[in-house]
Coordinates of C-alpha atoms and ligand atoms in Angstrom, one line a residue:
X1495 CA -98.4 22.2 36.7
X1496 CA -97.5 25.8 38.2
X1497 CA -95.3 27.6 36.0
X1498 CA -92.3 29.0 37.1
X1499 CA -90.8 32.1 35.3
X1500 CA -87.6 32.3 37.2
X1501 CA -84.5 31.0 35.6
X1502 CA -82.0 29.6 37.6
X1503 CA -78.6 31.7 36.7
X1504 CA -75.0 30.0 36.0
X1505 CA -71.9 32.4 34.2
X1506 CA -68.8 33.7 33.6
X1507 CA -67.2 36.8 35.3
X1508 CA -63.8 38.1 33.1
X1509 CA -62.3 40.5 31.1
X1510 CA -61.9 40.2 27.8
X1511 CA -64.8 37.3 28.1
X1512 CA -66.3 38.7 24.8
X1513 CA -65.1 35.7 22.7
X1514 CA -65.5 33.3 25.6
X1515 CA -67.7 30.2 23.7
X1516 CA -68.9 28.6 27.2
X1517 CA -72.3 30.2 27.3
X1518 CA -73.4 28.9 24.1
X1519 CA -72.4 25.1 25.3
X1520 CA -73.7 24.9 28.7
X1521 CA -77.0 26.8 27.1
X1522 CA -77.0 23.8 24.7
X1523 CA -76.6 21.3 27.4
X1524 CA -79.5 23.1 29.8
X1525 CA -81.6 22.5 26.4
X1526 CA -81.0 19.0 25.7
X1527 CA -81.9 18.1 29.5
X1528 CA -84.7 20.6 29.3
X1529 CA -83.7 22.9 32.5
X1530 CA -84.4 26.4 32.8
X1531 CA -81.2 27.5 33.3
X1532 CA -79.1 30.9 32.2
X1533 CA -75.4 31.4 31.5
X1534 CA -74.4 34.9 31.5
X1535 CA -71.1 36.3 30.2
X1536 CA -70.3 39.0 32.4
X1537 CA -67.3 41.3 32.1
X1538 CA -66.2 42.0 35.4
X1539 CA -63.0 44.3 36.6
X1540 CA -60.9 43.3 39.0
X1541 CA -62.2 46.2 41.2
X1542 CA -65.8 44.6 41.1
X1543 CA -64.6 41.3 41.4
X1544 CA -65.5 41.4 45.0
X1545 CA -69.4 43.1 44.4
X1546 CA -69.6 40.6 41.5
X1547 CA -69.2 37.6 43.8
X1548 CA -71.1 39.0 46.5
X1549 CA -74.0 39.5 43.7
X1550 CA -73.7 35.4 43.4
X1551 CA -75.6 35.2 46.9
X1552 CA -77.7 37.9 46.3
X1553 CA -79.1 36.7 42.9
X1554 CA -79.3 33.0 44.8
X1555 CA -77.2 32.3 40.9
X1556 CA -76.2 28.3 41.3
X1557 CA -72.8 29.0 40.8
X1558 CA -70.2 31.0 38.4
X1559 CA -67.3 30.1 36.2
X1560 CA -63.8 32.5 36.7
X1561 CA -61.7 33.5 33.7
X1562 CA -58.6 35.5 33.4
X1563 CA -57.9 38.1 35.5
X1564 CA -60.2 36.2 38.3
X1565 CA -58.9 32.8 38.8
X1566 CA -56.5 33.2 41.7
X1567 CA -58.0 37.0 43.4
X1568 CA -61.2 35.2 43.8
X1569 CA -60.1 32.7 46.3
X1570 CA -59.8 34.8 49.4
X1571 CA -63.5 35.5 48.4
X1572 CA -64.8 31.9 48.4
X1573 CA -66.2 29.9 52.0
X1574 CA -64.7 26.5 50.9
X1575 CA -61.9 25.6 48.1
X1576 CA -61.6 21.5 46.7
X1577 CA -58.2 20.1 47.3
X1578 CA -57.1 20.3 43.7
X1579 CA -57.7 24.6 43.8
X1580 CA -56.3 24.3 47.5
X1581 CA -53.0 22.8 46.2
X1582 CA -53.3 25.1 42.8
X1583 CA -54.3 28.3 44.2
X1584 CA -56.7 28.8 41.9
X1585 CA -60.8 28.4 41.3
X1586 CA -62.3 28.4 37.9
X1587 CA -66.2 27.3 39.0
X1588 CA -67.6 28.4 42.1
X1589 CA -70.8 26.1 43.0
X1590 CA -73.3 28.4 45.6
X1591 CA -74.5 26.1 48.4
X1592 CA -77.3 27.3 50.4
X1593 CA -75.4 30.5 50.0
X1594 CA -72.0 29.2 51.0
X1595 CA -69.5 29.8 47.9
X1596 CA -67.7 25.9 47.2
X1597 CA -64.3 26.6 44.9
X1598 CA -63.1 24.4 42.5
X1599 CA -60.4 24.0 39.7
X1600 CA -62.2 22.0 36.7
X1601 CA -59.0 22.8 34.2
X1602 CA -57.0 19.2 35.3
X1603 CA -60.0 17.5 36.0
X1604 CA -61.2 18.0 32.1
X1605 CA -57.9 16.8 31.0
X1606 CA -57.9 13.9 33.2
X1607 CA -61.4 12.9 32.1
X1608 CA -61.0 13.4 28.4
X1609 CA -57.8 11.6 28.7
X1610 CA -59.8 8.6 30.4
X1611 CA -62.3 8.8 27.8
X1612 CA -59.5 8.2 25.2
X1613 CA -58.8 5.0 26.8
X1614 CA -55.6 5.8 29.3
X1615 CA -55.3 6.8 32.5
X1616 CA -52.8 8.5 34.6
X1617 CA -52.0 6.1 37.7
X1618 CA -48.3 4.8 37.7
X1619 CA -47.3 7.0 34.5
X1620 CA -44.6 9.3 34.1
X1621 CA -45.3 12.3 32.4
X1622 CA -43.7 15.4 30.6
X1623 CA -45.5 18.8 30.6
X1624 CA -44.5 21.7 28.3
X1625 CA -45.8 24.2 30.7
X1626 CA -45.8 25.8 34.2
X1627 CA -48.5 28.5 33.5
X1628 CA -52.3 28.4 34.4
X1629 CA -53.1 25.1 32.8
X1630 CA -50.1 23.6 33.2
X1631 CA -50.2 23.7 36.8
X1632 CA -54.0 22.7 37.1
X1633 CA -53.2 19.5 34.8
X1634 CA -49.9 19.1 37.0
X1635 CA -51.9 18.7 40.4
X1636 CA -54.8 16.9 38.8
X1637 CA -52.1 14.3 37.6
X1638 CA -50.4 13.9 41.2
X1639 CA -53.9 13.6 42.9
X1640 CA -54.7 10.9 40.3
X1641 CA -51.2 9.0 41.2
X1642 CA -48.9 9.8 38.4
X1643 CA -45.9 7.7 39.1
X1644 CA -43.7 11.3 38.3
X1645 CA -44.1 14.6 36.6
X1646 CA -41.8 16.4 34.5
X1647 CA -41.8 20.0 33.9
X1648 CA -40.2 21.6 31.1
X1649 CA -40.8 25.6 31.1
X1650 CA -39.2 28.3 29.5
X1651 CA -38.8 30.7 32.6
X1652 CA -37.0 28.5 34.7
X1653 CA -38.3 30.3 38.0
X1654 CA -42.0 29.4 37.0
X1655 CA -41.0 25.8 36.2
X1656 CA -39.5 25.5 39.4
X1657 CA -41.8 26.3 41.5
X1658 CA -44.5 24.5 40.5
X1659 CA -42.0 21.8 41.0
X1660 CA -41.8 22.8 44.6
X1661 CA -45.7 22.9 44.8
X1662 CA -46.0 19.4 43.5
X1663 CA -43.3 17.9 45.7
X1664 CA -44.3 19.8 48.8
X1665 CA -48.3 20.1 48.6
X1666 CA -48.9 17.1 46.2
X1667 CA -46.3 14.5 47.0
X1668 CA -45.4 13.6 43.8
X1669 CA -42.0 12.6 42.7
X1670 CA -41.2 15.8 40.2
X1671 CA -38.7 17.2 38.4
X1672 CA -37.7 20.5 36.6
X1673 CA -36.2 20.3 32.9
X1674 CA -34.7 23.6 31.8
X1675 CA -36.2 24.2 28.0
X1676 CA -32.7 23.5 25.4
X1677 CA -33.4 24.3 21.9
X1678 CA -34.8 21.3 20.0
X1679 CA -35.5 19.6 23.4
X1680 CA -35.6 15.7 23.4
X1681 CA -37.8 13.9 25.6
X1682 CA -37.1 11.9 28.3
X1683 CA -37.4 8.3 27.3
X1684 CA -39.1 7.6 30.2
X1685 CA -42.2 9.6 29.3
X1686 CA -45.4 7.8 28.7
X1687 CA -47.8 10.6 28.7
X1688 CA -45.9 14.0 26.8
X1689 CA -48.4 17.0 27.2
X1690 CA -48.3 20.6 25.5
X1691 CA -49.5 22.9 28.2
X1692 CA -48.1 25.7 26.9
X1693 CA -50.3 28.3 24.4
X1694 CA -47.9 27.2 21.5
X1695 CA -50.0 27.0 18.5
X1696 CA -52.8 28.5 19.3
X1697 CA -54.8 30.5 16.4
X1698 CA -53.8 32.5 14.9
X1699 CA -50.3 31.3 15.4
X1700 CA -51.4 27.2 13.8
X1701 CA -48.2 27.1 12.3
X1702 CA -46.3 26.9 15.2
X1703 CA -45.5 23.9 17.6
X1704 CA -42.7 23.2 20.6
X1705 CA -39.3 23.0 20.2
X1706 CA -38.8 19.5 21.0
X1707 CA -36.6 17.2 19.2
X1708 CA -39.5 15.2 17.6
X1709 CA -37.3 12.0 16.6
X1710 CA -37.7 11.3 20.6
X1711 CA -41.4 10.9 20.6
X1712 CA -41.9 7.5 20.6
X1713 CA -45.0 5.5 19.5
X1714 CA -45.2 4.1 23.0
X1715 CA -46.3 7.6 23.9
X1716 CA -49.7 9.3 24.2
X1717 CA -49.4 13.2 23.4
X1718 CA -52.0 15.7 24.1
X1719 CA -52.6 19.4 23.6
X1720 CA -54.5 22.2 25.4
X1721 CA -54.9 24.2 22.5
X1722 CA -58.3 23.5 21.2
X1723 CA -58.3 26.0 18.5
X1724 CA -57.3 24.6 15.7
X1725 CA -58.0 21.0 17.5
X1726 CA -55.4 19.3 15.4
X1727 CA -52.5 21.3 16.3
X1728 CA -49.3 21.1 14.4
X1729 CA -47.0 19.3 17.4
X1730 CA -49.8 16.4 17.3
X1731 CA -49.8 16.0 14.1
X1732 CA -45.8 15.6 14.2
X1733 CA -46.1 12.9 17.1
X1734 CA -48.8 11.3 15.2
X1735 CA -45.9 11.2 11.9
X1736 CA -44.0 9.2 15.1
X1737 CA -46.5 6.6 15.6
X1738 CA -48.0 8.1 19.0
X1739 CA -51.8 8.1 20.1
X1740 CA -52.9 11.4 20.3
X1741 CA -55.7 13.7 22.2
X1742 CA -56.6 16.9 21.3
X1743 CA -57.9 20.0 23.6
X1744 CA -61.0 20.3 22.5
X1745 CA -62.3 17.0 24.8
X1746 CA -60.4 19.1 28.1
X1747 CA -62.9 21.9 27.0
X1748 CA -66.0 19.7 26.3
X1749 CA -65.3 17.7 29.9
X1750 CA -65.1 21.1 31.7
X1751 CA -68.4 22.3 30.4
X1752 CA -69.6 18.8 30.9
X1753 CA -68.3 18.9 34.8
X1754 CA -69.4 22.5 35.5
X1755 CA -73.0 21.6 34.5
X1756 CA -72.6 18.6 37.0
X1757 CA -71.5 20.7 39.5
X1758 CA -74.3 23.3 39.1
X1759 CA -77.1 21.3 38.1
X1760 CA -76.4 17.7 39.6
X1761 CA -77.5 15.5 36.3
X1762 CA -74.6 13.9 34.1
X1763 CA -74.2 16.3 31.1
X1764 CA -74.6 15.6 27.4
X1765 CA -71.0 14.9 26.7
X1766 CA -71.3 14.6 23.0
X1767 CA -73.8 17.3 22.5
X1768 CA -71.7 19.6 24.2
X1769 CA -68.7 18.6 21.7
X1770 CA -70.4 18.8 19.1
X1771 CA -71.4 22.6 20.1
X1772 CA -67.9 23.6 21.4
X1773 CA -66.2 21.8 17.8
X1774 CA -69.1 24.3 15.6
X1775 CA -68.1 27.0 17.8
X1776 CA -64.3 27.3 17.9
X1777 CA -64.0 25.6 13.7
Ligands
LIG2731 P1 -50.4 31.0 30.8 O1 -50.2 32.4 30.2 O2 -50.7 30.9 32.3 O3 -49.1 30.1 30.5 C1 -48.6 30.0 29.2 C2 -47.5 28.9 29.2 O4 -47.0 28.8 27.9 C3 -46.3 29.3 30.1 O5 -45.7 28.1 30.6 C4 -45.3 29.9 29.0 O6 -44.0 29.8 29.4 C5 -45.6 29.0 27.9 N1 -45.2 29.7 26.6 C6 -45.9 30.6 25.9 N2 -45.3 30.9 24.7 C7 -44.1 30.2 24.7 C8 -43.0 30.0 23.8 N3 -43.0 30.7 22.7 N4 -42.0 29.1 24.1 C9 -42.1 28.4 25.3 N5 -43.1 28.5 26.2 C10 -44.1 29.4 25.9 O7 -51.6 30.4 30.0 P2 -52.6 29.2 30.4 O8 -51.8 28.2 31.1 O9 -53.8 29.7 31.0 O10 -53.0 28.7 28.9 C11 -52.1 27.9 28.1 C12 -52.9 27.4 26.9 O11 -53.8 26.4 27.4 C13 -53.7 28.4 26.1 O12 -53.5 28.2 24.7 C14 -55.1 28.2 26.5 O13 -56.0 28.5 25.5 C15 -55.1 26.7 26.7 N6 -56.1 26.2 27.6 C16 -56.8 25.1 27.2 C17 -57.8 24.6 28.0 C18 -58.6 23.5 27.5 O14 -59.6 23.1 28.1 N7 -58.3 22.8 26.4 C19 -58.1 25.1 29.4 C20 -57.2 26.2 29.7 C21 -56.3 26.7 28.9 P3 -43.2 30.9 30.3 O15 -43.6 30.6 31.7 O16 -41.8 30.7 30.0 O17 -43.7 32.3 29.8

């Protein structure tokens, strides 16, 4: 058989992306399915961002993941956006076709599928999110395109809170409602599926967890984090003391690997493997 030298290039453009573990999963993943495929992690300035995506084309890379500062300048830069980063305003993984640059939002897709793989799905549920930031919003629109019954969003800056309301009742359609953060908030009883989107408790901070009022978390409910590092974050453990199922981040991480690699390579991705990697990686 010919041999071919080339590589075909996959990445991340960001700064700080220094301690970004990504690379070292999807180079895992390429492994296991025996591809020759690269992920770069490329610090990028905001000033570049434009050159750097430009580059994409140029290097005929099969596509590139978007961290912080990137996620919402890169957009105007992009040929074609999914509905989900349409309605959130914001790409994480471009996917080059044939030199047209496709945008997508894989944060609230990895939620939904990790939730799935748990056993529970979102259709007809009502939900709480802690949260109106980055994640928050990506898991919000995810849920209203996968038929939540209604969303409730509890954030700290009511302004921010609020307006992703808006987005979900005007660009999503979703019944949704705003919740002002009290001290020692209690839950609405009507919650099935209660979700930390908020960076509370995340290392080095493990100590910390939401101030809810944790006698209202019921064991009918299933609670899940976003922070995947430690995986077994202080406020699940204290819904877990309540009887609830719980899911950590670290399978919204894995699933997002797992549907980038779909997305740039077009084979199912070693799930497990790519756990596995991500759990050595971020213990
Ligand atoms: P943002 O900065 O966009 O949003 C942070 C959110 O946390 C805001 O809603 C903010 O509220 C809230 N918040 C922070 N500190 C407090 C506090 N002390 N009290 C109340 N609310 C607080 O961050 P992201 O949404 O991008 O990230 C949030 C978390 O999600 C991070 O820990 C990140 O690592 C994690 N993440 C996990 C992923 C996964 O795959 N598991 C994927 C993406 C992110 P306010 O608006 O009031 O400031």
């Amino acid at each position: 058989m010919k041999k071919c030298y080339r590589a075909e290039l996959t990445g991340v453009f960001g700064i700080p992306v220094d301690d970004n573990p990504t690379g070292v999963v999807e180079e895992a993943a390429y492994k296991e399915e025996g591809l020759n495929y690269r992920y770069l992690t490329i610090e990028v300035k905001p000033e570049d961002l434009s050159i750097a995506m430009d580059s994409v084309k140029a290097f005929g890379m099969k596509g590139i993941n978007l961290t912080m500062p990137h996620k919402v300048t890169v957009v105007p830069l992009l040929d074609e956006l999914s509905e989900a980063a349409g309605i959130i305003g914001a790409v994480n993984t471009v996917v080059n076709r044939d030199g047209k640059l496709f945008g997508e939002n894989t944060d609230g897709k990895g939620f939904v599928r990790a939730l799935e793989d748990s056993g529970e799905s979102i259709e007809g549920k009502t939900i709480t999110i802690l949260g109106a930031g980055g994640a928050a919003r990506a898991i919000a629109v995810e849920c209203a395109l996968n038929h939540a019954k209604k969303l409730c969003i509890v954030n700290r800056n009511p302004e921010r809170g609020k307006e992703l309301v808006q987005i979900l009742i005007t660009k999503a359609g979703v019944l949704s409602e705003y919740i002002p953060w009290d001290k020692n908030l209690p839950i609405p009883q009507e919650t099935q599926i209660l979700i930390n989107a908020t960076s509370i408790g995340f290392s080095p901070n493990i100590k910390d967890r939401p101030d809810i009022d944790y006698r209202t978390v019921t064991s009918s409910m299933v609670v899940c984090d976003v922070v995947f590092s430690p995986a077994d974050t202080e406020f699940l453990k204290a819904a877990r003391a309540q009887g609830a199922k719980t899911v950590n981040g670290l399978g919204m991480l894995a699933s997002q690997a797992a549907l980038n690699f779909t997305l740039w390579t077009g084979k199912k991705a070693p799930l497990e493997l790519m756990k596995k990697v991500l759990a050595e990686e971020t213990a």
